[in-house]
Short mmCIF file of C-alpha atoms in Angstrom, two decimals:
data_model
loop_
_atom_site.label_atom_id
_atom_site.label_comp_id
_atom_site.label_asym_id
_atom_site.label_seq_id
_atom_site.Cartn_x
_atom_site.Cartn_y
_atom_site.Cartn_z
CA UNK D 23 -2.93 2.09 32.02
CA UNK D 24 0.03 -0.39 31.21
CA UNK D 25 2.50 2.09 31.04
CA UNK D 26 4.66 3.66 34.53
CA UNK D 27 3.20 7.13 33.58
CA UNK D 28 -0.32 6.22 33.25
CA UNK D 29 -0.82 4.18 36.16
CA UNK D 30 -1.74 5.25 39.45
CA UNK D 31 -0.07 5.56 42.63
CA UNK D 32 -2.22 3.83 45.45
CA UNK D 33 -5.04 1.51 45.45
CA UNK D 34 -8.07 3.89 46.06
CA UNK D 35 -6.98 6.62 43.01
CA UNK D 36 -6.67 2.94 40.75
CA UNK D 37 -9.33 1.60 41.85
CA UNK D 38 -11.67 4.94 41.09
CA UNK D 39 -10.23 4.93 37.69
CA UNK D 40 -10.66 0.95 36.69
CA UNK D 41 -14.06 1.10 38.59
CA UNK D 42 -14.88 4.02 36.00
CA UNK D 43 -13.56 2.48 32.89
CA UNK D 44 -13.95 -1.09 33.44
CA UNK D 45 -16.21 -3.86 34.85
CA UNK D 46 -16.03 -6.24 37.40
CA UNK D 47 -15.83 -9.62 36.75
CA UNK D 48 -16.06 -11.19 39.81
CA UNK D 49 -19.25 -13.40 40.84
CA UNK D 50 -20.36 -11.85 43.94
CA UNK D 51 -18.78 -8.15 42.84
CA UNK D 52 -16.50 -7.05 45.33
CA UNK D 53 -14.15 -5.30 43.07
CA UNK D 54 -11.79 -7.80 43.69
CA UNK D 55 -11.21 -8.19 39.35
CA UNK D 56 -11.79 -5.13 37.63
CA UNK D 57 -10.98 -5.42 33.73
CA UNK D 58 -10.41 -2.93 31.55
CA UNK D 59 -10.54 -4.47 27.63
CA UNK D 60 -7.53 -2.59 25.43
CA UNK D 61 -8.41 -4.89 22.39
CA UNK D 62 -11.51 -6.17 22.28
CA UNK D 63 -11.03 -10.33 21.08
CA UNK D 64 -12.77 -12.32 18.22
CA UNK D 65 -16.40 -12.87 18.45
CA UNK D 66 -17.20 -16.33 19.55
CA UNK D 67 -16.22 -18.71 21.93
CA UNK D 68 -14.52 -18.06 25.25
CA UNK D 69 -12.58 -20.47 27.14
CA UNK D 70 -14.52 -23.16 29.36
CA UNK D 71 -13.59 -24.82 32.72
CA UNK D 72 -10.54 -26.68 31.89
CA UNK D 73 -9.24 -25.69 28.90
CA UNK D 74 -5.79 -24.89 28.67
CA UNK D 75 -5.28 -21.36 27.82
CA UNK D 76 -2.17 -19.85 26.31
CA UNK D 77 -1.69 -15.75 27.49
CA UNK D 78 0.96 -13.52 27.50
CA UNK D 79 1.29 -10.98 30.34
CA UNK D 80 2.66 -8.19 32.32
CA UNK D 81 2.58 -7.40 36.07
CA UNK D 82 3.12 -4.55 37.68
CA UNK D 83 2.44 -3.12 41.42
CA UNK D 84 0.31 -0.33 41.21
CA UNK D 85 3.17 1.75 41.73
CA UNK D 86 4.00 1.49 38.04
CA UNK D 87 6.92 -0.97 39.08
CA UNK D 88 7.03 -3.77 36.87
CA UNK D 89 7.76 -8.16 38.66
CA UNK D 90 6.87 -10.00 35.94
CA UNK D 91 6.67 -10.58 31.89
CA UNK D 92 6.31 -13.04 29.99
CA UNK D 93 7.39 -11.06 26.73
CA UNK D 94 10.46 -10.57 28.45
CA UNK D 95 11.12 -14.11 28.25
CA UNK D 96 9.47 -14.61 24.85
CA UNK D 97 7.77 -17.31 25.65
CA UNK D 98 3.79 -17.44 26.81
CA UNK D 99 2.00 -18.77 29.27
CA UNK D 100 0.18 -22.02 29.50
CA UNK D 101 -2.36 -23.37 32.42
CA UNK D 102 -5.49 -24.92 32.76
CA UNK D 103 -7.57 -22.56 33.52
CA UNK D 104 -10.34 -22.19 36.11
CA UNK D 105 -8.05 -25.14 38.02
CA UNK D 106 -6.75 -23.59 40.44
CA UNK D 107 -3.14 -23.62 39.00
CA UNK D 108 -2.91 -19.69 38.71
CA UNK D 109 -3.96 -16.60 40.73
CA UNK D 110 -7.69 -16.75 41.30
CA UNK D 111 -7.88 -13.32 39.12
CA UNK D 112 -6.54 -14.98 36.32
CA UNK D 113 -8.60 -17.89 36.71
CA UNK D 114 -11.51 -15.65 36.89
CA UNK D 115 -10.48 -13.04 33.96
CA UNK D 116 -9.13 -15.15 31.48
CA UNK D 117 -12.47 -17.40 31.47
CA UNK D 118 -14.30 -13.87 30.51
CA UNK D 119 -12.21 -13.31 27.46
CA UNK D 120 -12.27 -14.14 23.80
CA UNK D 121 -9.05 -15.36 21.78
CA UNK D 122 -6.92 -12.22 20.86
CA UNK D 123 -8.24 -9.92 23.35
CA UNK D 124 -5.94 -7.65 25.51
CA UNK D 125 -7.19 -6.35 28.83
CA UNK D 126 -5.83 -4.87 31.87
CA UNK D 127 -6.67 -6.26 35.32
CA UNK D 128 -6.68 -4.44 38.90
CA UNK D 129 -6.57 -7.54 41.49
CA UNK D 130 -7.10 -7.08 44.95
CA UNK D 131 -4.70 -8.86 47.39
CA UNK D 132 -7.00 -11.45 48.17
CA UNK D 133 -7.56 -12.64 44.37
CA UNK D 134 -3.57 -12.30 43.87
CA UNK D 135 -0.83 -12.51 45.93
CA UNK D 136 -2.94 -12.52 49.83
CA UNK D 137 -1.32 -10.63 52.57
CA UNK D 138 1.75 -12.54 52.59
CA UNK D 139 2.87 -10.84 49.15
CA UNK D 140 5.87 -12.26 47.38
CA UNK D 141 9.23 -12.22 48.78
CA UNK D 142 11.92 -9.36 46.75
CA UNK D 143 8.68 -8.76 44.34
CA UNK D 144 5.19 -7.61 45.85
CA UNK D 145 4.62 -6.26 49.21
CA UNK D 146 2.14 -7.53 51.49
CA UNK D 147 -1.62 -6.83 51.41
CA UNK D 148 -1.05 -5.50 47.17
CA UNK D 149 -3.23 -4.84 44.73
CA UNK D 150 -1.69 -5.48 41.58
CA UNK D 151 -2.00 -4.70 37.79
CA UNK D 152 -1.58 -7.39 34.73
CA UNK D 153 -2.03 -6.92 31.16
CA UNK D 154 -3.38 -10.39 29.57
CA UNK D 155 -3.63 -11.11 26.25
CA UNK D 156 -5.38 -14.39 25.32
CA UNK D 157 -3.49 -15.86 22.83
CA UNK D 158 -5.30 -19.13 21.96
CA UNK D 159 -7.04 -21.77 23.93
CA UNK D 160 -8.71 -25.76 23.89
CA UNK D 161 -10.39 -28.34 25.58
CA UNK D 162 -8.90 -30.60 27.95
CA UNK D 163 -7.12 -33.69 26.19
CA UNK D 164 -8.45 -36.42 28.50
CA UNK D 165 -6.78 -39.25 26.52
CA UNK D 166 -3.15 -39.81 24.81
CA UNK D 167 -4.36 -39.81 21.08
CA UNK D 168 -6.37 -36.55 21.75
CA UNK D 169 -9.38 -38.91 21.12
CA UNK D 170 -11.57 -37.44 23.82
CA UNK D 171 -10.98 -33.70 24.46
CA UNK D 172 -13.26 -31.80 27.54
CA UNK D 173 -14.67 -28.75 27.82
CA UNK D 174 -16.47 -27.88 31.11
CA UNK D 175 -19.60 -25.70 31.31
CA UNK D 176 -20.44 -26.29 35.02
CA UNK D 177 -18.11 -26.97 37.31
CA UNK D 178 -18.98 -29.85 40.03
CA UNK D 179 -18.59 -30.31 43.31
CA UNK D 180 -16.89 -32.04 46.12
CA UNK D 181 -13.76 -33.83 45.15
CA UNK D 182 -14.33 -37.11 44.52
CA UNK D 183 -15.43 -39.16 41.03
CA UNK D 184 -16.87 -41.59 40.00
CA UNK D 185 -14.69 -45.52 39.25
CA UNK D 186 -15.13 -48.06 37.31
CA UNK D 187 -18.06 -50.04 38.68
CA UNK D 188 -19.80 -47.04 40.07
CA UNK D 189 -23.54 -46.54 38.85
CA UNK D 190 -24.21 -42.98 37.75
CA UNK D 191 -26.77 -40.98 37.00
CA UNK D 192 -26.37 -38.41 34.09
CA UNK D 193 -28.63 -36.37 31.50
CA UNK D 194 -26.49 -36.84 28.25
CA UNK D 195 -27.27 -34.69 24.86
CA UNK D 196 -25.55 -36.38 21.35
CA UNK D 197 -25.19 -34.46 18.15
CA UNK D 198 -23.47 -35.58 15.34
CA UNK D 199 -22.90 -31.69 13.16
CA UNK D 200 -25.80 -29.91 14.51
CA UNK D 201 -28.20 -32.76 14.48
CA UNK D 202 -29.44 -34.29 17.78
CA UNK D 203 -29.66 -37.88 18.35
CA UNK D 204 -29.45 -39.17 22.13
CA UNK D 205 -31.23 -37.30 24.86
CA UNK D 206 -32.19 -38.74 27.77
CA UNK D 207 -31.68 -39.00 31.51
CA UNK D 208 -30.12 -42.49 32.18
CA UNK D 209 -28.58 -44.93 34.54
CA UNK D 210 -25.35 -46.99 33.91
CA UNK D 211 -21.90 -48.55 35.53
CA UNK D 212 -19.09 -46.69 34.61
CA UNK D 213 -17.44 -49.77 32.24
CA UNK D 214 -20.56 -50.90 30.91
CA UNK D 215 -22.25 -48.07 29.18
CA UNK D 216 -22.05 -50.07 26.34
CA UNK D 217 -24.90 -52.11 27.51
CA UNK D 218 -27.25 -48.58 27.29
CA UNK D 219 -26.09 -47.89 24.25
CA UNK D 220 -24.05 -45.12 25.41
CA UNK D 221 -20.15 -44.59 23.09
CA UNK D 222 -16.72 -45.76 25.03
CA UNK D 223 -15.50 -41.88 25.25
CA UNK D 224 -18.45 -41.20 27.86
CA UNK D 225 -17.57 -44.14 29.92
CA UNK D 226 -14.04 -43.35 29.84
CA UNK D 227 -14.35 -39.53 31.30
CA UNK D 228 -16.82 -40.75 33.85
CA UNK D 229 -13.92 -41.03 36.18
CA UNK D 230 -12.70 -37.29 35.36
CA UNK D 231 -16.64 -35.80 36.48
CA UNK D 232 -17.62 -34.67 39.90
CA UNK D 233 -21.10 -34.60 41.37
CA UNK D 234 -23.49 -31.45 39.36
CA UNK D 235 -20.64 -30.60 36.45
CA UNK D 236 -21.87 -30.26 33.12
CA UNK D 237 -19.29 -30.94 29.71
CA UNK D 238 -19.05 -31.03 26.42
CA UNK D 239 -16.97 -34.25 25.52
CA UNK D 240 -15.75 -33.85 22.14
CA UNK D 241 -15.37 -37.79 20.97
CA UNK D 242 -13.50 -39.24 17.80
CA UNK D 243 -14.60 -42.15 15.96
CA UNK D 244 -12.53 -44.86 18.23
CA UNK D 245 -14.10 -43.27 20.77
CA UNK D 246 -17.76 -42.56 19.55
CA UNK D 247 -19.34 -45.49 16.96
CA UNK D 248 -15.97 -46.44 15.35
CA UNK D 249 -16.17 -47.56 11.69
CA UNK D 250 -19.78 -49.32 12.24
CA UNK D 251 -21.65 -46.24 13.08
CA UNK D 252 -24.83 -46.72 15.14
CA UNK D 253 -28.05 -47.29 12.67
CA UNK D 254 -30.30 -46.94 14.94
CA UNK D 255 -28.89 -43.13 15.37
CA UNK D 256 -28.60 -42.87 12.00
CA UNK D 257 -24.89 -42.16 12.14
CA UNK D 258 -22.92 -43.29 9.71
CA UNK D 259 -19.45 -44.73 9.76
CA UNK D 260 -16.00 -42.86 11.26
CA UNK D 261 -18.21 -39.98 12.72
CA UNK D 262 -16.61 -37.40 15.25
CA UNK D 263 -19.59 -36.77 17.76
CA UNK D 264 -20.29 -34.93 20.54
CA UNK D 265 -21.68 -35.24 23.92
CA UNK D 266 -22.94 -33.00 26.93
CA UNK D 267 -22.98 -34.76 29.89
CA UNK D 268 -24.54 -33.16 33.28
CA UNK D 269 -23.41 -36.04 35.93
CA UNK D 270 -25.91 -35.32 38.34
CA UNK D 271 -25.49 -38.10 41.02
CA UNK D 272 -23.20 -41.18 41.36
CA UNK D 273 -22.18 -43.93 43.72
CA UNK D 274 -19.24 -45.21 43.93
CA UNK D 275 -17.81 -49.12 43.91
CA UNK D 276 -15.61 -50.00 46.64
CA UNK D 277 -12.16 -49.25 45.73
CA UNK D 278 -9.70 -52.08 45.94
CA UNK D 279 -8.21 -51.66 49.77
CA UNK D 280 -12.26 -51.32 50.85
CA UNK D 281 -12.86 -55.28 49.82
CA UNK D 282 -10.93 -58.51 51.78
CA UNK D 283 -9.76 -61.12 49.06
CA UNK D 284 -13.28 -63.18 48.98
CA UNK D 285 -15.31 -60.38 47.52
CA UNK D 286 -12.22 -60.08 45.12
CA UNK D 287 -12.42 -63.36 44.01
CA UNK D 288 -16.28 -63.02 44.03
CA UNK D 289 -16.67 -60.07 42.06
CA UNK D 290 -13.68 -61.41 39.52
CA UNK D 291 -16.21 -64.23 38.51
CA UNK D 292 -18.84 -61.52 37.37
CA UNK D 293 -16.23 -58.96 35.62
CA UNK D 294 -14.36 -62.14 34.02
CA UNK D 295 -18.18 -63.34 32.67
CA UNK D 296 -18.73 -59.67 31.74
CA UNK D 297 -15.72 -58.88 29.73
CA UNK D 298 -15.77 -62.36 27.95
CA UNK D 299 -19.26 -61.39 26.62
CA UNK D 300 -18.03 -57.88 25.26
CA UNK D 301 -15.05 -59.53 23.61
CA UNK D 302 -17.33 -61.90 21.87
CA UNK D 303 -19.64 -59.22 20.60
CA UNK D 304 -16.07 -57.84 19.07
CA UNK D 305 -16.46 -54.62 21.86
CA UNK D 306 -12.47 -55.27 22.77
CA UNK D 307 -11.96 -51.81 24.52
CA UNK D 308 -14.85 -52.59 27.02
CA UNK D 309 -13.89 -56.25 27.46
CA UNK D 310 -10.06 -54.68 28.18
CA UNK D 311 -11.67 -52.30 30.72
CA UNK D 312 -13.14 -55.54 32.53
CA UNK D 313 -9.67 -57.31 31.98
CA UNK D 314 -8.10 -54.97 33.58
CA UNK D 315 -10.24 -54.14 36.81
CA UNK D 316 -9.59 -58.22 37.77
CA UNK D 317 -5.48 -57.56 37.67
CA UNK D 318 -6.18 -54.30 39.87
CA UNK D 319 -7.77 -55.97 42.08
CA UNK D 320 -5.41 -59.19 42.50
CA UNK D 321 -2.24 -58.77 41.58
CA UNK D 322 -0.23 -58.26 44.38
CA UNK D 323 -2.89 -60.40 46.64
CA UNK D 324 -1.71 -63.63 48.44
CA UNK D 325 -3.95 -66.36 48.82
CA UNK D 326 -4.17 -67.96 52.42
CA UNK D 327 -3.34 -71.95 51.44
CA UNK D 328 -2.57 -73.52 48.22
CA UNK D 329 -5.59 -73.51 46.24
CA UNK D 330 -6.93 -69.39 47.16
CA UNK D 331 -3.55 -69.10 46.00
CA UNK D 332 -3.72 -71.25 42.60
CA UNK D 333 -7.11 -69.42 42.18
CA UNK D 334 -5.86 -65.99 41.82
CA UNK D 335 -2.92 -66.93 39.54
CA UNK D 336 -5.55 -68.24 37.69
CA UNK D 337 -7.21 -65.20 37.49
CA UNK D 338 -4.03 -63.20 36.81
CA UNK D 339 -3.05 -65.53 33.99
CA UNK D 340 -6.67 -65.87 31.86
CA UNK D 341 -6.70 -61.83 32.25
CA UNK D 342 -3.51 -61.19 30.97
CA UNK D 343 -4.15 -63.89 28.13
CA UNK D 344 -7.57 -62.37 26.91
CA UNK D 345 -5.88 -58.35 27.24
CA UNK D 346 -3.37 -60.02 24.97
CA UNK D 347 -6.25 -61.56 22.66
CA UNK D 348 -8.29 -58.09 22.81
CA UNK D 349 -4.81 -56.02 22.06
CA UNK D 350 -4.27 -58.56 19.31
CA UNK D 351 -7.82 -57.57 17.85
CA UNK D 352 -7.19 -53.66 18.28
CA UNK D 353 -3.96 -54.15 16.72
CA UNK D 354 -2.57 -52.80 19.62
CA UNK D 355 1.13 -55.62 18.95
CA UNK D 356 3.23 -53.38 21.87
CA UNK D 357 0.60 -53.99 24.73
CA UNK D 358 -0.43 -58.03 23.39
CA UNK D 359 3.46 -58.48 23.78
CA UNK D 360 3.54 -56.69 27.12
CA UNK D 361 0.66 -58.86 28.66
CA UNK D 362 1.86 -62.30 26.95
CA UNK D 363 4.99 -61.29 28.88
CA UNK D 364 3.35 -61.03 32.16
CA UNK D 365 2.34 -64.79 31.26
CA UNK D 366 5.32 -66.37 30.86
CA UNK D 367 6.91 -64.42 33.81
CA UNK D 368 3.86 -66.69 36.20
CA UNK D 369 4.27 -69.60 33.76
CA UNK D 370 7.37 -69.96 30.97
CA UNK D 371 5.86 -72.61 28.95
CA UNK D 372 2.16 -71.29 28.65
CA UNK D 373 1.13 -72.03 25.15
CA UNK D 374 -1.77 -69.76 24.77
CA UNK D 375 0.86 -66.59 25.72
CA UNK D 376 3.69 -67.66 23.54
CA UNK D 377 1.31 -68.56 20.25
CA UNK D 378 -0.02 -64.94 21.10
CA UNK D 379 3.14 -63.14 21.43
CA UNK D 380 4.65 -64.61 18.27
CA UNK D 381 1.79 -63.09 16.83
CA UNK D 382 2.46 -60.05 18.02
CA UNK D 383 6.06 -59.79 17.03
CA UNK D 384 5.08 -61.30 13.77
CA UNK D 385 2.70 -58.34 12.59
CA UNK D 386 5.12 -56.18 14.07
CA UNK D 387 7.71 -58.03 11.58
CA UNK D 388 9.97 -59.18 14.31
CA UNK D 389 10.12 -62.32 12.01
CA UNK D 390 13.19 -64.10 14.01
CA UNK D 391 11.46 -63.69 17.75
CA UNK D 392 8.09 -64.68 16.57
CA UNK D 393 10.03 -67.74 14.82
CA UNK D 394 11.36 -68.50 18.20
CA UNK D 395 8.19 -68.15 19.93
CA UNK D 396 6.21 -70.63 17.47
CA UNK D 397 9.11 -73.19 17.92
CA UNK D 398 8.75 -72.93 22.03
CA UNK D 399 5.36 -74.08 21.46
CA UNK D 400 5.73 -76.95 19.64
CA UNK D 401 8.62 -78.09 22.16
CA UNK D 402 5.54 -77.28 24.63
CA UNK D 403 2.77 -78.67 22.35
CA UNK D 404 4.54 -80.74 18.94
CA UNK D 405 0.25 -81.47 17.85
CA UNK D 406 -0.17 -77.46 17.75
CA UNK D 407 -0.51 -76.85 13.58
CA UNK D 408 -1.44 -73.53 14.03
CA UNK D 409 2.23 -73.10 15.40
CA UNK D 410 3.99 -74.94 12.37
CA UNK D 411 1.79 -72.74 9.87
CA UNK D 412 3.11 -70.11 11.68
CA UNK D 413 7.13 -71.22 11.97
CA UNK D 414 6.40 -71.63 7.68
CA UNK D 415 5.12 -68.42 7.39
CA UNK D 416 8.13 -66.68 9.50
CA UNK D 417 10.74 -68.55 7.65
CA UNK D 418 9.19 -67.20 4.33
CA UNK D 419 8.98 -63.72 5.90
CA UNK D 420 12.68 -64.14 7.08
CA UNK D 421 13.85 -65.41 3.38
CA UNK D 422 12.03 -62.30 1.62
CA UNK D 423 13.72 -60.11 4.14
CA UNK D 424 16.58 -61.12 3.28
CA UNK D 425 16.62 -61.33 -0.37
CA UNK D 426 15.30 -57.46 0.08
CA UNK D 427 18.46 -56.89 1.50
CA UNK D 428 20.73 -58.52 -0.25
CA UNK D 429 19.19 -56.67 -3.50
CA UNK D 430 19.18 -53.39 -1.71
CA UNK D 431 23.14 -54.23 -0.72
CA UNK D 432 23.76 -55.08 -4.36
CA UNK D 433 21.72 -51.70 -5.68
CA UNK D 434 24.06 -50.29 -3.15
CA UNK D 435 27.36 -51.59 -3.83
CA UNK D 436 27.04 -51.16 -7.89
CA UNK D 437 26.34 -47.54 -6.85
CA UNK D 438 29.43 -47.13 -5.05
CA UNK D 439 31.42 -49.45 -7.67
CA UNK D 440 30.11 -46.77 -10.90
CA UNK D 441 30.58 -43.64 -8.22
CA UNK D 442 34.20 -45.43 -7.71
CA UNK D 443 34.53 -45.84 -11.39
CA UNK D 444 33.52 -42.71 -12.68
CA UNK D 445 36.01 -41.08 -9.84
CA UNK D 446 38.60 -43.10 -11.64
CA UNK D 447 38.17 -41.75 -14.43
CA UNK D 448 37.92 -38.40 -13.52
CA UNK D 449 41.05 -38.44 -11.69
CA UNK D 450 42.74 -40.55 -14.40
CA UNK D 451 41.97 -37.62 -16.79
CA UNK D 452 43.44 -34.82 -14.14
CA UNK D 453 46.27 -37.18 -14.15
CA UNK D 454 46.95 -37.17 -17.94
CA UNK D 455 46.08 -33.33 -17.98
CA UNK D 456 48.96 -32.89 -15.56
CA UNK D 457 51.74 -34.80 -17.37
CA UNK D 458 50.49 -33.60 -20.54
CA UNK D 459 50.91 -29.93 -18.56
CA UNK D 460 53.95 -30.89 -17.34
CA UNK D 461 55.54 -32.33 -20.48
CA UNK D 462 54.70 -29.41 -22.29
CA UNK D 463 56.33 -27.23 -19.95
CA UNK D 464 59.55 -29.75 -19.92
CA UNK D 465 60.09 -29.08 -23.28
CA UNK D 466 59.67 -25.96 -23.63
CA UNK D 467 62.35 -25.54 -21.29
CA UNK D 468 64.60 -27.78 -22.91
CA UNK D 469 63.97 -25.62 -25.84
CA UNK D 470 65.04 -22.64 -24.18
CA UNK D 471 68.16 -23.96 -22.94
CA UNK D 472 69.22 -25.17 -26.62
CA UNK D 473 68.88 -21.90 -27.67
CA UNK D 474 70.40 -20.19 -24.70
CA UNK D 475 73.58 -22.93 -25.25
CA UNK D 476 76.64 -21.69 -27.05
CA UNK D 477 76.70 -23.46 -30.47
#
């Protein structure tokens, strides 16, 4: 049925013939998807909600005509599938099959191109024909590092989610291999699920869930119980775990435009208190999320006299000063450098931010800035020893530096003083092979004229 002989010429005669071969695969089975497998897929898994699929295809009208290939182009197809990015039949099909299968799809109008068609490719009101092949597929990377990946097993509903400071209601499942160790229903506020003992990769795709959806959350150590484990789960150190999550009610915290600047500076009070007892209990992702939530909130806020005013830049500054302290602690040098920055844009000769940047640039062995942020703090502060240790410790790092290079520069320049001398005397010795040549051939040509000479 993929070929322009085999396929049929008008929607009723291909419909009879999928209908007879094939099965529909849409929910309320209308005929709208009809698949017929070619090559059946590896056992298994099939994709979930979410996960981004990679296919190759073919379209044709039912005609036999051909639009569209992806073969064509030799390169597949990626989406994330059951999204809404693709044709609702694909959306549908794909989340049916297994990874290598090949089917062939009959798609009514309405699950493919509607009664508008496609300008120059499909008619109005078409049924149309695709061969899929499911090439591979995987969960939903909800995080840069690829430390919390998604899979979706029930979608939710409505389009909002939950935000940081909303209290949800979940049912949550750990395992750790195919051992179960949390399961529970439970209450918490999305950026302090620490508090009910519940790992930082859960939190974090709280704001990713809608009202009734059920996941899987795949979580890596940074994101699950890091290098301490959690005894009291017995799970040990560095652990990938997983989750499932069913979010089954929520209410959200006013967003920032919903509050006027007192319950700003109100609610800053708690989140500061909050985040300054995470960072002391060494929990420096949660105390960042807190951190963080007080700059959203004021940072481009204007105070109405002098000291609302002082008391935001307050804010603003001790934020940005403890992100840089928590950064520090995660080793995180780009981001303590980037907030330490944001300090001395408010206030050029804070101490606290340029002691913390030269720390940065120091473990990032920018030796000669972090030298010139230690001396701005003594010009700020001359008592500050911490500072002078640190200007000492620089200035070492800055002498070993450069008696590395100045050894690698002399490694380098004997090399290219023997590669020079040995090309001397390689060409010295083409040099005497020529005259020696060359003198030989002299004389025997002097030779010859002697004896060609008249005596």
């Amino acid at each position: 049925m993929t070929t322009d002989q085999d396929l049929p010429m008008d929607h009723q005669s291909a419909t009879a013939l999928f209908a007879a071969k094939g099965i529909d695969v849409t929910t309320n089975k209308d005929q709208g998807v009809i698949k017929v497998i070619k090559r059946a897929g590896v056992d298994g898994d099939r994709p979930m909600i979410g996960d981004k699929v990679m296919v190759h295809y073919t379209g044709k009208l039912v005609t036999g005509k051909k639009f569209d290939c992806s073969r064509e182009r030799k390169e597949p197809f990626c989406f994330h599938v059951g999204k809404g990015q693709v044709l609702r039949a694909w959306d549908i099909a794909v989340l049916s099959m297994q990874r290598g299968e090949v089917c062939t799809l009959l798609c009514k109008p309405e699950y493919a191109y509607g009664a508008a068609g496609n300008p120059d490719k499909i008619p109005p009101s078409s049924s149309v024909v695709f061969e899929l092949e499911l090439i591979k597929f995987e969960g939903e990377v909800l995080t840069g590092d690829g430390g919390i990946v998604r899979r979706i097993k029930v979608k939710g509903e409505g389009y909002t989610n939950p935000n940081d400071g909303s209290i949800v209601n979940v049912h949550l499942e750990g395992r750790c291999g195919d051992r179960l160790f949390d399961c529970r229903d439970v209450s918490f506020i999305v950026g302090q699920a620490e508090d009910k003992s519940i790992p930082l990769g859960v939190d974090r795709a709280m704001d990713k869930m809608q009202k009734g959806e059920c996941c899987l959350l795949y979580l890596k150590p940074k994101y699950g119980f890091g290098s301490e484990g959690k005894p009291e789960y017995k799970i040990g150190p560095d652990k990938d775990i997983v989750y499932e999550i069913t979010l089954k009610d929520f209410q959200r915290a006013k967003d920032s435009w919903e509050m006027d600047l007192k319950e700003k500076l109100d609610l800053s009070a708690e989140v500061k208190s909050k985040g300054n007892q995470y960072f002391k209990a060494g929990r420096y992702y949660q105390a960042v999320i807190q951190y963080q939530r007080i700059i959203s909130w004021l940072e481009i806020e204007y105070g109405t006299g002098d000291m609302q005013q002082k008391k935001i830049q307050d804010y603003i500054l001790t934020s940005h000063l403890n992100l840089a302290l928590c950064f520090l602690r995660l080793k995180e040098f780009t981001q303590a450098v980037d907030n330490c920055n944001k300090v001395i844009e408010l206030d050029e000769n804070n101490e606290k931010a340029l002691y913390r940047r030269g720390e940065a640039r120091l473990r990032r062995n920018e030796f000669s800035l972090a030298l010139a942020d230690f001396q701005q703090v003594l010009q700020v502060n001359s008592a500050n020893r911490a500072a002078r240790a640190q200007i000492s410790i620089c200035q070492s790092k800055i002498k070993e530096h450069h008696e590395k290079d100045k050894k690698t520069y002399a490694n380098m320049f004997q090399k290219f003083a023997e590669r020079d001398a040995k090309t001397g005397k390689t060409k010295r010795r083409r040099d005497d092979s020529a005259r020696t040549s060359v003198n030989g051939e002299v004389s025997i040509k002097q030779r010859r004229r002697s004896q060609e000479c008249p005596s």
